[in-house]
Amino acid sequence: MPALDLSESEPRPGCRVIAIAGELDLAVAGQLEDALSRTAGIAEVLIDLSDCEFLDSTGLALLVNTRNAMLDEGRRLAAFAPSAQVARLIEVTGLAGTGLIFATIEEARAATG
Amino acid sequence: MRDSDHLHLQLPAVPDSIGRARDAVADRARALGLDRRAVDDLRTIVSEACTNVVLHAYPDGPGERPLEVELRSREDALELCVRDHGVGIGAVPGSRVGGLRMGLLIVGALASCFQLRSVRDQGTEFRIRFPFAPAP
């Protein structure tokens, strides 16, 4: 099983940051799904990808589907600081520029806040 | 081709095998001299192909669920093969084709070319080529 560490913080009320460290694939995607399910009622969720060494369509679909569900509830989700591998995945899936992933936390906050 | 350039993994088609296959292919690709971007692309492709096998090849649940991953160095390319002996694409109407869509999009964008062969109740084989000139 790939190593995956998730850490959660709340830098301000109504905002939760989930930091992903390691590799996110089918074997461990449930951990992120659980963390995202614990954000019910939180208006702004930011996903820190700076230590995410690998992401595939399983993790990407989880982020996209969660973001869409949150938008329906009037909440926001954005990810930031993708590695080169993640940035390339975003590029080839056509998700660049769709408001899901940003280069910096400041840009993500500006989009979700 | 040297024997050491040929990687052949036989794994159970379970989620933990996806990372094992990804790591083994990445290690061999680095040893062959691929740069980081190419190694990342291969990791992504292996992960997508193996995830598809784990999720869709064996819908009847536990039992023997073989997943084979091969990497060969050819004269001008690396050839990656991900093979299962499951039900084949389309055996369960609508299930696997839909699940394949995102993975195929990604594999198609990252590989120079790929072939997908599937025979009902005999299995499916992804064969993917990467342009590459190994060091002499």
Tab-separated table of N, CA and C in Angstrom, chain B residues 3 17 30 33 38 40 43 71 84-85 89 91 100 102 111-113 120-121 134:
chain	number	residue	atom	x	y	z
B	3	ASP	N	18.301	-9.431	-20.678
B	3	ASP	CA	17.275	-9.976	-19.786
B	3	ASP	C	16.941	-8.998	-18.675
B	17	SER	N	-1.689	-3.805	-5.118
B	17	SER	CA	-0.788	-4.152	-6.224
B	17	SER	C	-0.547	-2.970	-7.159
B	30	ARG	N	13.784	4.273	-14.582
B	30	ARG	CA	14.916	5.132	-14.157
B	30	ARG	C	16.234	4.449	-14.498
B	33	GLY	N	17.325	4.950	-17.892
B	33	GLY	CA	17.748	6.301	-18.252
B	33	GLY	C	16.643	7.260	-18.620
B	38	ALA	N	9.215	11.462	-18.131
B	38	ALA	CA	8.831	10.202	-18.765
B	38	ALA	C	8.505	9.145	-17.711
B	40	ASP	N	7.379	9.764	-14.714
B	40	ASP	CA	6.069	10.148	-14.157
B	40	ASP	C	4.934	9.709	-15.083
B	43	ARG	N	4.444	6.022	-14.670
B	43	ARG	CA	3.785	5.729	-13.385
B	43	ARG	C	2.277	5.952	-13.505
B	71	LEU	N	7.350	-4.927	-18.778
B	71	LEU	CA	8.017	-3.774	-19.395
B	71	LEU	C	9.220	-4.291	-20.169
B	84	ASP	N	-4.900	-8.925	-17.936
B	84	ASP	CA	-5.674	-9.692	-16.951
B	84	ASP	C	-6.313	-10.877	-17.658
B	85	HIS	N	-6.911	-11.761	-16.876
B	85	HIS	CA	-7.584	-12.938	-17.424
B	85	HIS	C	-9.038	-12.948	-16.959
B	89	ILE	N	-13.733	-6.523	-21.586
B	89	ILE	CA	-14.498	-5.272	-21.629
B	89	ILE	C	-15.847	-5.506	-22.307
B	91	ALA	N	-18.300	-7.230	-20.995
B	91	ALA	CA	-18.986	-8.427	-20.524
B	91	ALA	C	-20.125	-8.084	-19.562
B	100	LEU	N	-13.627	2.973	-17.927
B	100	LEU	CA	-12.387	3.131	-18.677
B	100	LEU	C	-12.194	4.545	-19.205
B	102	MET	N	-12.026	7.819	-18.353
B	102	MET	CA	-10.995	8.729	-17.864
B	102	MET	C	-9.602	8.114	-18.002
B	111	ALA	N	0.844	8.315	-23.795
B	111	ALA	CA	1.615	7.326	-24.550
B	111	ALA	C	1.732	7.744	-26.009
B	112	SER	N	2.761	7.222	-26.702
B	112	SER	CA	2.868	7.530	-28.130
B	112	SER	C	1.824	6.739	-28.906
B	113	CYS	N	1.537	5.527	-28.472
B	113	CYS	CA	0.406	4.787	-29.028
B	113	CYS	C	0.071	3.640	-28.089
B	120	ARG	N	-14.000	-11.672	-24.556
B	120	ARG	CA	-14.954	-11.972	-23.494
B	120	ARG	C	-14.571	-13.254	-22.756
B	121	ASP	N	-14.538	-13.171	-21.444
B	121	ASP	CA	-14.228	-14.283	-20.540
B	121	ASP	C	-12.801	-14.806	-20.672
B	134	PRO	N	17.465	3.480	-25.802
B	134	PRO	CA	18.316	3.094	-24.678
B	134	PRO	C	19.789	3.393	-24.951
